[in-house]
Coordinates of C-alpha atoms and ligand atoms in Angstrom, one line a residue:
M300 CA -18.2 -3.6 3.5
L301 CA -15.8 -5.8 1.1
R302 CA -17.4 -8.3 -1.2
L303 CA -14.8 -10.9 -2.5
E304 CA -16.1 -12.7 -5.4
Y305 CA -13.4 -15.7 -6.9
G306 CA -15.9 -17.5 -9.0
R307 CA -13.7 -16.5 -12.3
M308 CA -10.5 -17.9 -10.5
L309 CA -12.2 -21.5 -10.9
Q310 CA -12.1 -23.8 -14.1
D311 CA -16.5 -23.8 -13.8
G312 CA -15.8 -20.1 -14.0
L313 CA -13.7 -19.7 -17.0
D314 CA -13.7 -21.2 -20.5
G315 CA -11.0 -23.6 -21.6
E316 CA -9.1 -25.6 -19.2
H317 CA -7.9 -22.8 -16.9
G318 CA -8.7 -22.1 -13.3
L319 CA -8.0 -23.9 -10.7
S320 CA -10.3 -27.0 -9.8
R321 CA -13.3 -27.7 -7.1
T322 CA -11.4 -30.9 -6.0
Q323 CA -8.0 -27.8 -5.6
L324 CA -10.6 -25.3 -3.4
A325 CA -11.6 -28.0 -1.3
E326 CA -8.0 -29.1 -0.5
L327 CA -7.0 -25.9 0.2
V328 CA -10.4 -25.6 2.9
R329 CA -9.1 -28.3 3.9
R330 CA -6.0 -27.4 5.0
F331 CA -6.3 -24.1 6.2
S332 CA -6.4 -24.6 9.9
G333 CA -3.1 -25.8 10.0
V334 CA -2.2 -22.4 8.2
Q335 CA -4.9 -20.4 10.7
A336 CA -3.4 -22.3 13.7
E337 CA 0.0 -21.5 12.4
V338 CA -0.7 -17.4 12.0
R339 CA -2.0 -17.6 15.4
A340 CA 1.1 -19.3 17.4
R341 CA 3.2 -16.5 15.5
R342 CA 1.1 -14.0 16.6
A343 CA 0.6 -15.6 20.3
G344 CA 4.5 -15.4 19.8
G345 CA 5.0 -11.2 18.9
E346 CA 4.7 -11.4 14.9
Y347 CA 1.8 -9.9 13.2
G348 CA 1.8 -6.9 15.5
F349 CA 0.0 -4.9 13.3
Y350 CA -3.2 -6.8 14.4
D351 CA -2.9 -4.9 17.2
L352 CA -3.3 -1.2 15.4
A353 CA -7.0 -1.1 15.8
E354 CA -6.8 -0.4 19.4
Q355 CA -4.6 2.1 19.1
G356 CA -6.9 5.0 21.6
S357 CA -4.1 6.7 23.4
A358 CA -2.2 7.0 20.0
I359 CA -5.3 8.5 18.2
R360 CA -6.0 10.7 21.0
S361 CA -2.5 12.5 20.8
I362 CA -2.3 12.2 17.2
T363 CA -5.5 14.0 17.3
Q364 CA -4.4 16.7 19.7
F365 CA -1.3 17.2 17.5
A366 CA -3.3 17.6 14.6
S367 CA -5.9 19.4 15.0
G368 CA -3.7 21.8 17.7
V369 CA 0.5 22.3 16.9
G370 CA -0.5 20.6 12.9
Q371 CA -3.2 23.7 12.0
A372 CA -0.6 26.3 12.7
F373 CA 1.2 25.1 9.2
D374 CA 0.1 25.3 6.1
H375 CA 2.4 22.8 4.3
V376 CA 3.5 19.2 5.3
L377 CA 6.3 17.3 4.4
V378 CA 6.9 14.0 4.8
L379 CA 10.0 12.7 4.4
G380 CA 10.7 8.6 4.4
I381 CA 11.2 5.8 2.3
G382 CA 9.1 2.6 1.6
G383 CA 7.0 1.8 4.2
S384 CA 7.2 4.8 6.0
A385 CA 6.3 6.2 2.5
L386 CA 3.4 4.5 0.8
G387 CA 1.1 4.1 3.1
A388 CA 0.8 8.0 3.6
R389 CA 0.2 8.5 -0.1
A390 CA -2.4 5.6 -0.5
L391 CA -4.5 7.6 2.2
L392 CA -3.7 10.5 0.5
T393 CA -4.9 9.9 -2.9
A394 CA -7.6 7.7 -1.9
L395 CA -9.5 10.7 0.5
R396 CA -8.6 13.7 -0.2
A397 CA -9.7 16.2 -2.9
P398 CA -7.9 14.5 -6.4
A399 CA -4.8 17.3 -6.8
W400 CA -4.9 18.3 -3.3
N401 CA -2.0 20.8 -3.6
E402 CA -3.4 22.6 -6.5
L403 CA -6.9 23.1 -4.3
D404 CA -6.9 26.6 -2.4
D405 CA -7.2 26.6 1.4
E406 CA -10.7 27.2 1.5
G407 CA -10.6 23.6 -1.9
R408 CA -8.5 22.2 1.3
D409 CA -11.0 23.0 4.0
F410 CA -8.0 24.5 5.7
Y411 CA -6.2 22.1 6.1
P412 CA -2.2 21.8 4.5
R413 CA -1.2 20.4 1.9
L414 CA 1.0 17.2 1.7
T415 CA 4.3 16.8 0.0
I416 CA 5.7 13.2 0.2
L417 CA 9.4 12.9 -0.7
D418 CA 10.6 9.4 -0.7
N419 CA 13.3 9.0 -3.4
V420 CA 16.8 11.4 -3.7
D421 CA 16.2 12.4 -6.7
P422 CA 17.7 15.4 -6.5
A423 CA 15.6 17.3 -8.6
S424 CA 12.4 16.1 -6.7
V425 CA 14.2 17.0 -3.3
H426 CA 14.9 20.9 -5.1
A427 CA 11.9 21.1 -7.2
A428 CA 10.1 20.7 -3.1
L429 CA 12.4 22.6 -1.4
G430 CA 12.0 25.7 -3.8
R431 CA 8.0 24.9 -3.9
I432 CA 7.4 24.8 -0.5
D433 CA 7.5 27.9 2.5
P434 CA 9.8 26.9 5.5
R435 CA 8.4 29.6 7.3
R436 CA 5.3 27.5 6.6
V437 CA 5.7 23.7 6.7
L438 CA 5.9 21.2 9.4
V439 CA 8.1 18.6 8.4
N440 CA 7.6 14.9 9.6
V441 CA 10.5 12.6 8.9
V442 CA 9.7 9.2 9.6
S443 CA 12.2 6.1 9.8
K444 CA 11.5 3.5 12.3
S445 CA 14.7 2.8 12.5
G446 CA 16.7 5.8 11.7
S447 CA 19.4 5.0 10.1
T448 CA 17.6 4.6 6.6
A449 CA 20.4 6.4 4.4
E450 CA 18.0 7.7 1.7
T451 CA 16.2 9.5 4.7
M452 CA 18.4 10.7 7.1
A453 CA 20.2 12.1 3.6
Q454 CA 16.7 14.1 3.2
Y455 CA 16.5 14.9 6.4
L456 CA 20.0 16.5 7.0
V457 CA 19.6 18.4 3.3
V458 CA 16.0 19.9 5.0
R459 CA 17.1 20.3 8.2
A460 CA 20.1 22.6 6.8
W461 CA 17.3 23.9 4.6
L462 CA 14.7 25.1 7.4
E463 CA 17.7 26.5 9.4
E464 CA 19.1 28.4 6.9
A465 CA 15.4 30.0 6.9
L466 CA 14.9 29.9 11.1
G467 CA 18.1 29.5 12.4
P468 CA 16.8 27.4 15.9
A469 CA 13.6 28.0 15.5
A470 CA 13.8 24.8 12.6
T471 CA 13.3 22.4 15.3
R472 CA 9.4 23.9 16.4
H473 CA 8.9 23.0 12.4
L474 CA 10.1 19.3 12.9
V475 CA 7.8 16.2 14.5
F476 CA 9.5 12.8 14.0
T477 CA 7.7 9.3 13.5
T478 CA 10.2 6.7 15.0
D479 CA 11.1 3.6 17.8
P480 CA 9.9 4.9 20.7
E481 CA 13.9 3.8 22.1
R482 CA 16.0 3.3 19.6
G483 CA 17.6 5.1 16.7
I484 CA 19.8 8.6 16.2
L485 CA 16.0 10.3 15.3
R486 CA 15.3 9.6 19.4
E487 CA 18.3 10.8 19.9
I488 CA 18.4 14.4 18.1
A489 CA 14.6 14.6 19.2
R490 CA 15.4 14.1 23.1
G491 CA 18.5 16.6 22.8
E492 CA 16.7 18.7 20.8
G493 CA 12.8 18.8 22.1
I494 CA 11.8 18.5 18.8
A495 CA 8.0 16.2 18.4
T496 CA 8.0 12.7 18.2
V497 CA 5.5 9.8 17.7
D498 CA 6.0 6.6 18.2
V499 CA 6.3 3.8 15.1
P500 CA 4.9 0.9 17.8
P501 CA 8.2 -1.7 17.8
P502 CA 6.3 -4.9 16.9
V503 CA 5.2 -3.3 13.5
G504 CA 6.8 -3.8 10.6
G505 CA 7.6 -1.1 8.0
R506 CA 5.0 -2.1 5.0
F507 CA 2.6 -2.9 7.5
S508 CA 2.7 0.3 9.7
V509 CA -0.1 2.4 7.4
L510 CA -2.3 1.7 10.0
S511 CA 0.0 3.3 12.7
P512 CA 1.5 6.5 13.5
V513 CA 3.6 6.6 10.5
G514 CA 0.3 6.9 8.0
L515 CA -2.2 8.0 10.9
L516 CA -0.2 11.0 11.9
P517 CA 0.0 13.1 8.1
A518 CA -3.8 11.5 7.6
A519 CA -4.7 13.7 10.5
L520 CA -2.8 16.5 9.0
V521 CA -4.8 16.9 6.2
G522 CA -8.3 16.1 7.9
I523 CA -9.2 12.5 7.4
D524 CA -10.9 10.6 9.7
I525 CA -8.4 8.5 11.5
A526 CA -10.6 6.8 13.7
A527 CA -12.6 6.1 10.5
L528 CA -9.6 4.0 9.6
L529 CA -8.9 2.0 12.3
S530 CA -12.5 0.8 13.1
G531 CA -12.8 0.1 8.9
A532 CA -9.9 -1.9 9.6
E533 CA -11.7 -4.0 12.8
R534 CA -14.1 -5.4 10.2
A535 CA -11.0 -6.8 8.3
L536 CA -9.7 -8.4 11.8
R537 CA -13.2 -9.9 12.8
D538 CA -13.0 -11.1 9.0
A539 CA -10.2 -13.3 9.8
E540 CA -11.0 -15.2 12.5
S541 CA -13.0 -17.3 10.6
P542 CA -12.0 -20.7 10.8
D543 CA -13.9 -21.0 7.1
L544 CA -11.7 -20.7 4.7
L545 CA -14.7 -19.1 2.5
A546 CA -16.2 -16.9 4.4
N547 CA -12.7 -15.2 5.5
R548 CA -11.9 -12.6 3.1
P549 CA -8.3 -11.8 3.4
A550 CA -7.0 -15.7 4.4
L551 CA -8.6 -16.7 1.1
H552 CA -7.2 -14.2 -1.2
A553 CA -3.9 -15.1 -0.1
A554 CA -5.4 -18.8 -0.3
L555 CA -5.9 -18.3 -3.7
H556 CA -3.1 -16.6 -5.1
W557 CA -0.8 -19.1 -3.6
A558 CA -3.1 -21.8 -5.2
A559 CA -2.6 -20.3 -8.3
D560 CA 1.6 -19.2 -8.4
T561 CA 2.2 -22.5 -7.0
W562 CA -0.1 -25.1 -8.2
L563 CA -0.9 -23.4 -11.6
G564 CA 2.4 -21.7 -12.4
A565 CA 0.8 -17.9 -12.3
R566 CA 3.3 -16.1 -10.9
I567 CA 2.2 -12.4 -11.3
D568 CA -0.5 -10.5 -9.5
V569 CA -2.1 -7.7 -10.8
L570 CA -4.2 -5.2 -9.1
M571 CA -6.2 -2.9 -10.7
P572 CA -8.6 -1.0 -8.9
Y573 CA -11.4 0.8 -11.4
S574 CA -10.8 4.1 -9.4
D575 CA -8.3 6.9 -9.7
R576 CA -8.8 7.3 -5.9
L577 CA -7.3 3.6 -5.0
R578 CA -4.4 4.0 -7.4
D579 CA -1.5 3.8 -4.9
V580 CA -3.1 1.3 -3.1
A581 CA -2.2 -0.9 -5.5
E582 CA 1.8 1.1 -5.3
W583 CA 1.6 0.0 -1.6
Y584 CA 0.0 -3.3 -2.0
R585 CA 2.8 -3.6 -4.9
Q586 CA 5.6 -3.1 -1.9
L587 CA 3.7 -5.2 0.3
W588 CA 3.3 -8.5 -1.4
A589 CA 6.5 -8.1 -2.9
E590 CA 8.6 -7.3 -0.5
S591 CA 6.8 -9.7 2.4
L592 CA 6.9 -12.1 -0.1
G593 CA 9.6 -12.9 -1.8
K594 CA 12.3 -14.6 -0.6
R595 CA 15.0 -16.8 -1.5
H596 CA 15.1 -19.4 1.8
D597 CA 11.7 -20.7 3.7
R598 CA 11.2 -20.4 7.7
R599 CA 13.2 -24.1 7.9
G600 CA 16.0 -22.1 5.4
A601 CA 15.2 -24.2 3.0
E602 CA 16.3 -22.7 -0.8
V603 CA 12.9 -21.7 -2.5
F604 CA 13.4 -18.0 -4.1
A605 CA 9.6 -17.6 -3.6
G606 CA 6.9 -14.8 -4.5
P607 CA 4.6 -13.8 -6.4
T608 CA 5.5 -10.5 -8.7
P609 CA 2.9 -8.3 -7.8
V610 CA 2.0 -6.1 -10.5
G611 CA -0.4 -2.1 -11.0
A612 CA -3.3 -1.1 -13.1
V613 CA -5.9 1.0 -13.2
G614 CA -9.2 0.9 -14.9
A615 CA -10.3 2.1 -17.2
T616 CA -6.4 3.7 -18.1
D617 CA -5.0 -0.1 -18.0
Q618 CA -7.9 -1.4 -20.8
H619 CA -6.0 0.9 -22.8
S620 CA -2.5 -0.4 -21.8
Q621 CA -1.8 -3.6 -20.4
V622 CA -5.3 -5.3 -20.8
Q623 CA -4.1 -7.1 -24.3
L624 CA -1.3 -8.5 -22.2
F625 CA -3.4 -9.8 -19.6
M626 CA -5.9 -11.4 -22.3
E627 CA -3.5 -13.1 -25.2
G628 CA -0.4 -13.0 -22.9
P629 CA 0.9 -15.7 -20.7
F630 CA -1.1 -17.5 -18.8
D631 CA 0.9 -16.4 -15.8
K632 CA -1.0 -14.0 -13.9
V633 CA -3.5 -13.5 -12.0
L634 CA -5.7 -10.4 -11.8
T635 CA -7.8 -8.8 -8.7
L636 CA -10.2 -5.9 -10.1
V637 CA -11.5 -3.6 -7.8
S638 CA -14.8 -1.9 -8.4
V639 CA -16.4 1.3 -6.1
D640 CA -20.5 0.8 -6.4
D641 CA -20.9 4.8 -5.4
H642 CA -17.6 8.2 -6.1
G643 CA -19.2 10.1 -4.2
V644 CA -20.1 12.1 -7.6
D645 CA -21.2 11.4 -11.0
V646 CA -20.7 13.1 -13.9
V647 CA -23.6 12.7 -16.9
I648 CA -22.8 12.5 -20.6
P649 CA -23.8 15.0 -22.4
G650 CA -25.5 14.6 -26.3
R651 CA -24.1 16.9 -29.6
S652 CA -25.6 16.5 -32.7
E653 CA -22.5 16.3 -34.7
L654 CA -22.3 13.1 -32.6
P655 CA -21.6 9.1 -35.1
A656 CA -24.5 6.6 -34.5
D657 CA -21.6 4.1 -32.4
L658 CA -21.5 6.5 -30.1
S659 CA -25.0 7.1 -29.4
Y660 CA -24.9 4.6 -26.1
L661 CA -23.1 7.4 -24.3
P662 CA -25.1 10.8 -23.7
G663 CA -27.3 10.4 -21.2
R664 CA -25.4 8.1 -19.5
S665 CA -22.6 8.5 -16.2
L666 CA -19.2 8.2 -16.3
N667 CA -20.2 6.5 -13.3
E668 CA -21.8 3.2 -14.8
L669 CA -19.5 3.6 -17.7
L670 CA -16.6 2.4 -15.3
A671 CA -19.0 -0.1 -14.0
A672 CA -19.8 -1.3 -17.4
E673 CA -16.2 -1.4 -18.1
C674 CA -15.4 -3.1 -15.5
Q675 CA -17.8 -5.7 -15.8
A676 CA -17.0 -6.2 -19.9
T677 CA -12.8 -6.7 -19.0
S678 CA -14.5 -9.3 -15.8
G679 CA -16.3 -11.0 -19.1
A680 CA -13.8 -10.7 -21.6
L681 CA -11.1 -11.9 -19.1
A682 CA -13.6 -15.0 -18.3
S683 CA -13.9 -15.9 -22.2
A684 CA -10.1 -15.7 -22.6
G685 CA -9.8 -18.5 -19.5
R686 CA -8.2 -15.4 -17.4
M687 CA -7.6 -16.1 -13.6
H688 CA -9.1 -13.3 -11.4
M689 CA -11.7 -12.4 -8.7
L690 CA -13.8 -8.9 -8.6
L691 CA -12.9 -7.6 -5.0
R692 CA -16.3 -5.0 -4.4
L693 CA -16.5 -1.3 -2.3
P694 CA -19.8 0.2 -1.7
E695 CA -17.3 3.3 -1.7
V696 CA -14.5 4.9 -0.9
T697 CA -14.3 5.9 2.6
E698 CA -12.6 6.0 5.5
D699 CA -14.0 2.9 7.2
T700 CA -13.8 0.9 3.5
V701 CA -9.8 2.4 3.0
G702 CA -9.2 1.0 6.7
E703 CA -11.0 -2.2 5.8
L704 CA -9.2 -2.7 2.3
L705 CA -5.8 -1.8 4.0
M706 CA -6.3 -3.9 7.1
F707 CA -7.2 -6.9 4.6
Y708 CA -4.1 -7.2 3.0
Q709 CA -2.0 -6.8 5.6
I710 CA -4.2 -9.6 7.0
A711 CA -3.7 -10.9 3.4
T712 CA 0.0 -11.0 3.5
G713 CA 0.5 -12.5 6.7
F714 CA -1.3 -15.5 5.8
A715 CA 0.1 -15.7 2.5
G716 CA 3.7 -15.5 4.4
A717 CA 2.1 -19.0 6.1
W718 CA 0.8 -20.6 2.9
Y719 CA 4.1 -19.7 1.5
G720 CA 6.3 -21.3 4.2
V721 CA 8.4 -17.9 4.8
N722 CA 8.7 -15.3 6.8
P723 CA 6.6 -12.1 5.3
F724 CA 8.1 -9.7 7.9
D725 CA 11.8 -9.7 6.9
Q726 CA 13.6 -8.3 4.0
P727 CA 17.4 -10.1 4.0
G728 CA 17.3 -9.4 0.2
V729 CA 17.8 -6.0 0.3
E730 CA 21.4 -6.0 2.7
L731 CA 23.7 -6.4 0.4
G732 CA 22.5 -3.2 -1.9
K733 CA 22.5 -1.5 0.9
Q734 CA 26.5 -2.3 1.8
L735 CA 27.8 -1.9 -1.5
T736 CA 25.6 1.6 -1.3
F737 CA 28.0 2.3 1.8
A738 CA 31.0 0.9 0.4
A739 CA 30.9 3.1 -2.6
M740 CA 30.1 6.0 -0.5
G741 CA 33.0 5.7 1.6
R742 CA 31.5 4.8 4.6
S743 CA 33.9 4.6 7.2
G744 CA 33.6 0.9 9.1
S745 CA 31.6 -0.6 6.1
G746 CA 33.6 -3.5 6.8
S747 CA 34.3 -6.9 4.4
V748 CA 31.3 -6.6 1.5
P749 CA 31.2 -9.2 -1.2
T750 CA 32.3 -8.0 -4.4
P751 CA 30.0 -8.7 -6.8
P752 CA 31.1 -9.9 -10.2
A753 CA 33.0 -7.4 -12.8
D754 CA 31.1 -6.2 -14.9
P755 CA 32.1 -7.9 -18.3
G756 CA 31.7 -3.4 -19.2
D757 CA 29.8 -4.1 -22.6
F758 CA 28.3 -0.9 -24.1
A759 CA 26.4 0.5 -27.3
Ligands
PA5_225 O1 8.8 -2.2 5.1 C1 9.8 -1.7 4.9 O2 10.1 -2.5 6.2 C2 11.1 -1.2 4.7 O3 10.1 -0.6 3.3 C3 10.6 -0.1 5.8 O4 10.0 1.1 5.8 C4 11.9 1.3 4.5 O5 12.9 0.3 4.5 C5 12.0 2.9 6.0 O6 12.8 2.1 6.9 P1 12.5 3.3 8.1 O7 11.5 3.7 8.4 O8 13.4 2.3 9.2 O9 13.7 4.1 7.3

């Protein structure tokens, strides 16, 4: 079970005049019933579809069946998707499979396939991936809820031609689409050609879909226990029902971040796991938080230009990179340090006779101890410098705790939407860029697109 320590968000946990006061905390507690009521009402109205993902009995059965049947006939899985259709699968792979998974031999991977996720149209990455993968041994999972995303569909066209060149009509047996159950071109192609599909539940948006078939299919294909992910997620959902803000961890995360931003000007939200395995959870969170909360208009249509800026970091690596800024830069940040009690393995640091005295504290201690000490020490140093932060403690990195962590952040994002008064489930700000891309690519019928200000053309 996750533990959220938030004492160092408060003035009395920090040196100097920084942090939220107890009065402000009491004000958050007082206002919480209204926020929770709004979230409940919107859920009842059909928003917040991801709350229902803990109950997916039949989807779990069919994904598991597919993964252990057809899926195991392949030794490479290639996921094509972008944004919410890719980041969740990557977070799951990094957290729950052995490090450097694709470099392990069959035995090292327990005979589960390798997994490559292409989430860009950078020709160098696409070309390299297709050069590395054997088309006869690959299962390609095209993930697009809408089926209209330019990057994913461009990847699909390239990969489909590559498959057909090697396999002819048998190419269709190497494809599985994750898409809307009814709508979109992928659904149409799948119907027409008998391509396997799994459904994205319509009420679940891309960045909230990691625990839907979007993330679960690739996860199951590489042997991740998807039922355990969902049972962890269920715990976060239960937590989120508490009417007491201080016992409702996801709601508390949202409330403290909103208050730090709105009342104290701390607009930057740093997520810093002390675990390489959680590095891509920070990447996933960055998209979740940014795309959901960064909004020009609130729900009533007023211009608010809201949204904290999420930043990813990794402990202890970033202690030698960004922590200087976090300690001494502007007071515009809130950090969450994520610590892991048990990393599953440990490595003891051996001694050496030529070691200087100032390193003599290392031999005989373990890397686990060192990492934990660094996390505690960074927290202490941040507190001394008056820097607001929280500690999120995970007992270990397993399907159960990762499922809880991902759902915790999704719920927190939903609550944050209510605190900010914005719709966390749309992304109107990315539309104009899409329209301009269509126009630049000469798409017919792209309609009238506003002309951006002329580039004065300065260059050096
Ligand atoms: O969170 C979101 O809604 C987006 O990031 C989408 O996931 C992303 O744009 C991909 O969309 P689609 O799955 O429709 O291809």
